Amino acid sequence: MEVKLYNTLSKEVEVLRPVEESTVKMYVCGPTVYDYTHIGHGRTYVVYDALKKYLSIRGYNVIHVMNITDIDDKIIRRAQSEGRDWREVADEYTKDYLEGLSKLKVTIDHHPRVTDHIKEIIEFIQVLIDKGYAYVAQSGSVYFEVDKYPDYGRLSGRASKELWNQEPEFLGEKKKPYDFALWKASKPGEPYWESPWGKGRPGWHIECSVMSSRYLGGRFDIHGGGTDLIFPHHENERAQSEAYYGGRWVGIWMHTGLVMVGSDKMSKSLGNIVPLKEAFDKWGLALRVWYLSSHYRKPLVFSEEALEQSKRFYERFVNTWSLLTRLEREAVDRHYVRDEDIAQARKLLELRNRFHESLSNDFNTPEMLAAVNELMSFVNRELAYRPVHMLVSIARKLFREANAVLSLVEEAETSTEEEVDSLVKLIVDVRRELRSLKLYELADRIRSELMRQGIILQDKGLETTWIKKKTL
Ligand SMILES: Nc1ncnc2c1ncn2[C@@H]1O[C@H](COP(=O)(O)OP(=O)(O)OP(=O)(O)O)[C@@H](O)[C@H]1O
Ligand SMILES: [Zn+2]
């Protein structure tokens, strides 16, 4: 089953063909650290994290790089308005960003920061000047000359030059209104670095071209970010990088749909954000489920109701996981399996196929979640009462794969529960005896006492299963 992903450049779903067969190199545009991480950012971070984790279980070695923009007009403005040093502002929000990632179980291999790569950025710009793609203006700012790169506009589907205008404040010294800054000459009082063109700082787009290629090479496999970045950011990154390397730079351009509040993008500038910290306190890892509950290319409208629903999925997942851990220890019929169980095994394998097919086909996570939901129903409604070893084993493997992508349970969390499980088993066995002796009152008392401890007993005929209900 080949992994296919939609490429914003070709507007088609394409087979992922990494430059190096078994390694996928992925760069995702990270935050400009001038404010708190919000749940919109979180979606973009989680989608690529889950994709990376899926590619890993498919046997790829994935290198996942996400940058930190720690120098930018927005950071400088914020620092000035608060009378603080810009580095202090950047450090504060970098910390918040990293904490957010760790809460959401997003694992990144490398977080390059712009201010650590000024030398490389200057060298890159110099090559663009030498190759005739960039020019130095009177102020000491350096611009990319868009007309020199004939493929400009293809990524964002902007065929007409009228749609290219950006950075109007530099209009006066640019050859064309749509040329964009690679290096910005500093104004008095602004932070700066020395360069061959005078004191200044890098433009936003150039940093991603330089840092992605430094860590992933001059041709890499996946470049991602939210759809808000297609133009101008990614269009510009592509232009300057292809000009530099003289050929195709990125295999697949991926873009995540935005988290919306009503019909507006959730964004710091619109003041409609839900900070990730707050949301995590309320919904925890259910946020991951919510992020993946709609296709990654579609917008995701913020809704408490949808988050509550994701929370129920999350709780069921955690509880089913712990149930499976117990069933694994109690499994029966190790040497002979009945025909009807073989039929069940086939169904489980079909579910596993659905799981992989949906994720391989443009990372269709809602379809994947539907398959996991069916699996959870099977475990709770069937397997719990008759834990046939072969079925438990197959279900467990599929559950592990699902958890590898969803990251909802830490494997280690469950092992400490073994002792409690054996005690509950003892009580359930005694209760079975009581029921067979028709001592129902006593049996019911045991059931309600256990329920108060969060252990729910469910009877089916004389058989009883239980689940430890965690409210998360
Ligand atoms: N509402 C959103 N939904 C999904 N992804 C988002 C959203 N806002 C930003 N992102 C993504 O998060 C990453 C970091 O964003 P960045 O810091 O550039 O946001 P920003 O544009 O400064 O934020 P804001 O729009 O809130 O001012 C980028 O990949 C961006 O595409
Ligand atoms: Zn970027």
XYZ file of C-alpha atoms and ligand atoms in Angstrom:
504
model
C 0.000 0.000 0.000
C 1.700 3.177 -1.176
C 1.443 6.335 0.882
C -0.273 9.103 -1.064
C -0.534 12.767 -0.178
C -2.101 15.792 -1.801
C 0.479 18.126 -3.277
C -0.573 21.779 -3.292
C 1.832 22.342 -6.181
C 0.409 19.756 -8.602
C -3.114 19.956 -7.089
C -3.132 16.162 -7.136
C -2.859 13.302 -4.707
C 0.598 11.868 -5.379
C 2.538 8.825 -4.268
C 5.150 9.791 -1.703
C 8.517 9.014 -3.269
C 11.264 10.132 -0.918
C 14.614 11.143 -2.340
C 16.256 8.480 -0.179
C 14.098 5.400 -0.321
C 13.532 4.748 3.362
C 13.915 8.225 4.814
C 11.344 11.002 4.726
C 12.647 14.487 5.347
C 9.965 16.881 6.475
C 10.093 20.573 7.276
C 7.159 22.406 8.854
C 6.931 26.150 9.370
C 6.868 26.818 13.073
C 5.813 29.843 15.069
C 6.838 33.435 15.192
C 7.314 33.667 18.932
C 5.623 36.940 19.868
C 2.543 35.582 21.651
C 1.066 32.478 23.252
C 0.540 29.318 21.267
C -3.141 28.872 20.466
C -5.167 25.823 19.508
C -5.001 26.816 15.835
C -1.216 26.375 15.836
C -1.732 23.143 17.763
C -3.668 21.617 14.895
C -0.895 22.197 12.398
C 1.703 20.821 14.806
C -0.342 17.712 15.641
C -1.260 16.868 12.045
C 2.383 16.704 10.933
C 3.349 14.903 14.122
C 0.695 12.252 13.521
C 1.718 11.954 9.869
C 5.342 11.521 10.924
C 4.325 8.832 13.400
C 2.283 7.046 10.760
C 5.180 7.116 8.304
C 7.370 5.710 11.074
C 5.123 2.679 11.584
C 5.226 2.239 7.812
C 8.963 1.751 8.169
C 10.255 5.162 7.164
C 12.881 6.936 9.128
C 11.360 10.399 9.353
C 13.373 13.504 10.092
C 11.035 16.223 11.265
C 12.309 19.782 11.509
C 10.248 22.764 12.643
C 11.739 26.224 12.926
C 11.339 28.962 15.492
C 11.161 32.486 14.113
C 12.755 34.404 16.942
C 13.401 37.662 15.130
C 10.639 39.426 13.229
C 8.781 42.757 12.980
C 6.020 41.411 15.237
C 8.506 40.465 17.969
C 10.229 43.827 17.744
C 6.900 45.686 17.933
C 5.768 43.674 20.926
C 9.062 44.259 22.745
C 8.932 47.998 22.000
C 5.348 48.333 23.189
C 6.175 46.538 26.436
C 9.526 48.259 26.919
C 11.329 44.926 26.948
C 14.278 43.421 25.168
C 13.157 41.543 22.035
C 15.157 38.469 23.108
C 13.226 38.273 26.330
C 9.938 38.325 24.413
C 11.144 35.619 22.023
C 12.403 33.450 24.897
C 9.150 33.703 26.814
C 7.003 32.564 23.906
C 9.506 29.965 22.754
C 9.154 28.386 26.172
C 5.373 28.463 25.877
C 5.572 26.904 22.407
C 7.862 24.070 23.534
C 5.664 23.371 26.564
C 2.631 23.239 24.281
C 4.322 20.707 22.008
C 5.260 18.533 24.924
C 1.695 18.608 26.295
C 0.348 17.599 22.913
C 2.962 14.806 22.614
C 4.373 16.389 19.495
C 7.956 15.226 19.018
C 10.257 17.232 16.783
C 13.776 16.191 15.839
C 15.142 19.665 15.533
C 13.986 23.234 16.207
C 16.385 25.587 14.422
C 16.153 29.225 15.507
C 16.678 32.020 13.028
C 19.102 33.989 15.198
C 21.461 30.986 15.282
C 21.625 30.901 11.478
C 22.330 34.485 10.445
C 25.676 33.566 8.901
C 24.095 30.871 6.720
C 21.295 33.235 5.723
C 23.763 35.911 4.625
C 25.714 33.370 2.573
C 22.531 32.148 0.905
C 21.470 35.679 -0.010
C 24.917 36.414 -1.393
C 24.620 33.437 -3.749
C 21.228 34.710 -4.943
C 22.807 38.116 -5.640
C 25.740 36.477 -7.440
C 23.378 34.411 -9.562
C 21.448 37.514 -10.543
C 18.209 36.678 -8.715
C 18.502 39.349 -6.052
C 19.557 42.984 -5.843
C 20.699 45.372 -3.146
C 18.590 48.518 -2.801
C 19.705 51.947 -1.665
C 18.702 51.404 1.977
C 20.876 48.271 2.225
C 17.860 45.975 1.999
C 18.150 43.081 -0.430
C 15.202 41.989 -2.604
C 14.395 38.920 -4.622
C 13.620 39.825 -8.219
C 10.474 37.845 -8.847
C 10.511 38.345 -12.632
C 13.728 36.305 -12.800
C 11.919 33.197 -11.563
C 9.388 32.245 -14.257
C 7.458 29.681 -12.206
C 6.373 32.267 -9.615
C 2.697 32.009 -8.661
C 2.246 28.314 -9.492
C 2.204 27.012 -5.912
C -0.504 29.442 -4.838
C -2.313 29.301 -8.180
C -1.877 33.035 -8.697
C -1.414 33.368 -12.414
C -1.754 37.126 -12.578
C 0.919 39.557 -11.391
C -1.761 41.813 -9.917
C -2.193 39.188 -7.225
C 1.442 39.201 -6.158
C 1.751 42.501 -4.305
C 3.179 42.337 -0.823
C 5.312 44.346 1.582
C 3.978 47.696 0.260
C 6.131 49.698 2.683
C 9.211 48.988 0.571
C 7.577 49.973 -2.709
C 9.812 52.972 -3.325
C 13.091 51.157 -3.695
C 11.923 47.914 -5.245
C 12.190 47.263 -8.979
C 8.718 45.730 -8.954
C 6.015 46.013 -6.305
C 5.952 42.243 -5.924
C 9.685 41.825 -5.229
C 10.132 40.710 -1.641
C 12.773 41.319 1.008
C 15.540 38.790 1.690
C 17.368 41.139 4.011
C 15.899 44.161 5.763
C 18.102 47.146 6.535
C 17.575 48.040 10.178
C 15.944 51.247 11.295
C 17.389 53.133 14.292
C 16.735 51.321 17.552
C 16.023 47.965 15.890
C 18.104 44.835 16.394
C 20.603 44.210 13.632
C 23.435 42.007 12.399
C 26.365 43.116 10.290
C 26.218 42.038 6.648
C 27.972 42.882 3.361
C 25.021 45.253 2.721
C 25.096 47.013 6.064
C 23.292 46.513 9.334
C 20.065 44.576 9.054
C 18.137 41.407 9.714
C 16.775 38.552 7.609
C 13.372 38.648 5.939
C 10.871 36.018 7.028
C 10.856 33.753 3.966
C 14.589 33.317 3.569
C 15.051 31.757 7.000
C 12.912 28.738 6.112
C 14.731 28.179 2.812
C 18.071 28.274 4.579
C 17.269 26.262 7.699
C 15.251 23.539 5.983
C 17.984 22.886 3.439
C 20.751 23.077 5.998
C 19.219 20.190 7.917
C 17.398 18.275 5.195
C 19.405 18.950 2.047
C 18.836 20.895 -1.165
C 16.010 18.564 -2.130
C 13.675 17.141 0.505
C 10.374 15.336 0.649
C 7.636 17.201 2.502
C 7.256 20.887 3.246
C 4.316 21.798 5.423
C 2.481 24.532 7.246
C -1.046 25.912 7.397
C -2.912 27.080 4.281
C -2.348 30.654 5.504
C 1.290 30.251 4.487
C 0.813 29.267 0.836
C 1.046 32.887 -0.222
C 3.310 34.707 0.068
C 5.480 32.672 2.448
C 5.771 29.342 0.618
C 5.590 30.874 -2.837
C 8.606 32.993 -1.880
C 10.456 30.172 -0.168
C 10.059 28.066 -3.286
C 11.182 30.840 -5.640
C 14.350 31.668 -3.764
C 15.281 28.026 -3.056
C 14.734 26.810 -6.601
C 16.700 29.808 -7.825
C 19.499 28.853 -5.425
C 19.551 25.111 -6.131
C 18.653 25.389 -9.799
C 15.875 22.800 -9.769
C 13.041 21.199 -7.893
C 13.370 21.826 -4.184
C 10.480 20.041 -2.437
C 8.667 16.806 -3.299
C 5.268 17.422 -1.707
C 3.889 20.726 -0.458
C 1.332 20.052 2.239
C -1.049 22.505 3.877
C -3.305 22.061 6.864
C -6.711 23.697 6.972
C -7.067 26.365 9.627
C -8.829 26.289 12.941
C -11.671 28.757 12.587
C -13.854 30.682 14.982
C -17.069 30.948 13.042
C -15.891 32.095 9.626
C -12.652 33.737 10.836
C -9.224 32.201 11.171
C -8.249 31.765 14.803
C -5.429 34.264 14.981
C -3.561 36.440 17.398
C -4.174 39.488 15.263
C -7.968 39.004 15.307
C -7.979 38.505 19.075
C -10.168 35.389 18.883
C -7.695 32.845 20.169
C -8.064 30.046 22.690
C -4.606 29.619 24.265
C -3.328 26.069 24.049
C -2.512 26.012 27.778
C -6.116 26.720 28.735
C -7.562 24.299 26.228
C -5.205 21.569 27.397
C -6.280 22.018 31.010
C -9.847 21.474 29.924
C -9.576 18.803 27.243
C -6.127 17.289 27.584
C -5.119 14.918 24.820
C -8.690 14.913 23.530
C -7.331 17.869 21.559
C -5.322 15.429 19.453
C -8.473 13.474 18.684
C -10.318 16.666 17.784
C -7.519 17.817 15.485
C -7.604 14.521 13.639
C -11.389 14.205 13.587
C -11.679 16.185 10.395
C -9.583 15.796 7.229
C -6.369 17.773 7.566
C -7.012 19.840 4.449
C -10.378 21.073 5.665
C -10.884 23.959 8.045
C -11.773 22.900 11.580
C -14.347 25.064 13.307
C -13.797 25.496 17.029
C -16.681 23.950 18.948
C -16.890 22.920 22.590
C -19.380 20.254 21.631
C -16.989 18.637 19.145
C -14.265 18.777 21.774
C -16.505 17.083 24.326
C -17.204 14.374 21.764
C -13.466 13.965 21.182
C -13.033 13.717 24.921
C -15.447 10.809 25.035
C -13.468 9.067 22.295
C -10.267 9.726 24.206
C -11.650 8.296 27.446
C -12.981 5.251 25.655
C -9.603 4.752 24.003
C -7.728 4.897 27.308
C -10.217 2.599 29.017
C -10.227 0.107 26.172
C -6.442 0.145 26.177
C -6.349 -0.814 29.822
C -9.024 -3.451 29.262
C -6.941 -4.969 26.461
C -3.886 -5.014 28.686
C -5.808 -7.114 31.144
C -7.372 -9.359 28.511
C -3.932 -10.053 27.155
C -3.029 -11.629 30.482
C -6.265 -13.549 30.774
C -6.566 -14.734 27.199
C -7.852 -18.268 26.659
C -7.942 -20.891 23.863
C -4.298 -20.707 23.083
C -4.111 -23.939 21.128
C -7.390 -24.339 19.341
C -9.569 -21.603 17.858
C -13.218 -22.056 16.917
C -14.495 -21.316 13.418
C -16.488 -18.298 14.558
C -13.361 -16.859 16.153
C -11.461 -17.309 12.912
C -14.223 -15.335 11.198
C -13.802 -12.621 13.838
C -10.072 -12.588 13.215
C -10.753 -11.952 9.540
C -12.949 -8.998 10.485
C -10.204 -7.607 12.655
C -7.737 -7.870 9.801
C -10.193 -6.029 7.572
C -10.333 -3.290 10.176
C -6.564 -3.135 10.173
C -6.642 -2.783 6.395
C -9.137 0.045 6.679
C -6.897 1.738 9.202
C -3.912 1.645 6.847
C -5.862 2.371 3.699
C -7.383 5.508 5.151
C -4.082 6.851 6.422
C -2.242 5.948 3.225
C -4.816 7.732 1.159
C -4.023 11.390 1.783
C -3.907 10.871 5.534
C -7.619 10.446 6.015
C -7.716 10.531 9.799
C -11.530 10.718 10.225
C -11.783 7.389 8.389
C -9.025 6.013 10.555
C -10.840 7.125 13.718
C -14.013 5.402 12.491
C -12.053 2.147 12.122
C -10.598 2.560 15.620
C -14.099 3.187 16.940
C -15.259 -0.124 15.490
C -12.289 -1.834 16.988
C -13.130 -0.392 20.405
C -16.713 -1.624 20.103
C -15.487 -5.098 19.239
C -13.132 -5.198 22.198
C -15.735 -3.921 24.658
C -18.733 -5.856 23.392
C -17.210 -9.161 22.292
C -13.638 -9.713 23.323
C -14.209 -8.546 26.881
C -16.486 -11.536 27.476
C -14.465 -14.102 25.559
C -10.825 -13.117 25.375
C -9.655 -15.597 22.746
C -5.905 -15.336 22.630
C -5.559 -14.975 18.880
C -8.170 -12.213 18.710
C -6.744 -10.348 21.676
C -3.343 -10.506 20.083
C -4.515 -9.125 16.720
C -6.662 -6.433 18.363
C -3.751 -5.435 20.550
C -1.439 -4.976 17.584
C -3.921 -2.808 15.786
C -4.530 -0.800 18.925
C -0.802 -0.257 19.305
C -0.580 1.021 15.742
C -3.488 3.367 16.366
C -1.858 4.622 19.530
C 1.440 5.115 17.730
C -0.321 7.688 15.537
C -2.756 9.103 18.094
C -0.309 9.188 21.042
C -3.087 8.972 23.631
C -1.604 6.407 26.019
C 1.902 5.921 27.344
C 2.692 2.220 27.199
C 4.320 2.373 30.630
C 1.195 3.816 32.263
C -0.632 0.530 32.081
C 1.887 -1.854 33.626
C 1.385 -0.450 37.131
C -2.247 -1.510 36.978
C -1.522 -5.213 37.025
C -1.881 -5.583 40.769
C -5.256 -3.858 40.859
C -6.373 -6.094 38.003
C -5.581 -9.297 39.832
C -7.507 -8.112 42.901
C -10.512 -7.166 40.807
C -10.313 -10.565 39.120
C -10.468 -12.239 42.500
C -13.541 -10.221 43.527
C -15.248 -10.905 40.195
C -14.618 -14.656 40.571
C -16.135 -14.654 44.060
C -19.096 -12.664 42.784
C -19.645 -15.216 40.033
C -19.917 -17.895 42.719
C -22.395 -15.731 44.628
C -24.528 -15.270 41.529
C -24.515 -18.954 40.753
C -25.753 -19.477 44.307
C -28.445 -16.869 43.525
C -27.101 -14.531 46.221
C -27.948 -11.564 44.037
C -28.190 -8.965 46.765
C -24.605 -9.567 47.799
C -23.482 -9.649 44.167
C -25.178 -6.303 43.521
C -23.571 -4.772 46.562
C -20.159 -5.787 45.300
C -21.004 -4.279 41.950
C -22.050 -0.903 43.353
C -19.063 -0.757 45.714
C -16.711 -1.363 42.802
C -18.525 1.193 40.708
C -17.771 3.781 43.356
C -14.084 2.946 42.816
C -14.496 3.501 39.084
C -14.624 -0.192 38.226
C -17.639 -1.017 36.131
C -18.822 -4.637 36.019
C -20.842 -5.790 33.057
C -22.681 -9.114 33.069
C -23.578 -11.189 30.052
C -25.282 -14.368 31.281
C -23.018 -15.723 33.974
C -19.946 -14.158 32.425
C -18.703 -10.833 33.756
C -16.232 -8.405 32.361
C -15.100 -5.128 33.820
C -13.600 -1.886 32.775
C -11.773 0.647 34.844
C -13.425 3.919 34.048
C -11.062 6.808 34.075
C -12.528 10.244 33.733
C -9.907 12.348 32.079
N -5.764 29.137 12.986
C -4.809 28.281 12.609
N -5.129 26.995 12.337
C -4.182 26.105 11.953
N -2.882 26.411 11.812
C -2.495 27.679 12.074
C -3.427 28.682 12.481
N -2.744 29.845 12.661
C -1.452 29.579 12.379
N -1.295 28.285 12.022
C -0.049 27.595 11.645
O 0.788 27.524 12.783
C 2.161 27.687 12.418
C 2.786 28.839 13.180
O 2.092 30.013 12.842
P 2.610 31.500 13.023
O 3.322 31.691 14.294
O 3.218 31.946 11.745
O 1.158 32.095 13.192
P 0.744 33.566 13.089
O 0.251 33.755 11.693
O 1.766 34.445 13.667
O -0.426 33.488 14.056
P -1.614 34.477 14.063
O -2.257 34.344 12.739
O -2.410 33.895 15.179
O -1.094 35.849 14.322
C 2.160 27.885 10.903
O 2.453 26.649 10.286
C 0.752 28.343 10.606
O 0.355 27.978 9.305
Zn 8.402 28.966 6.829
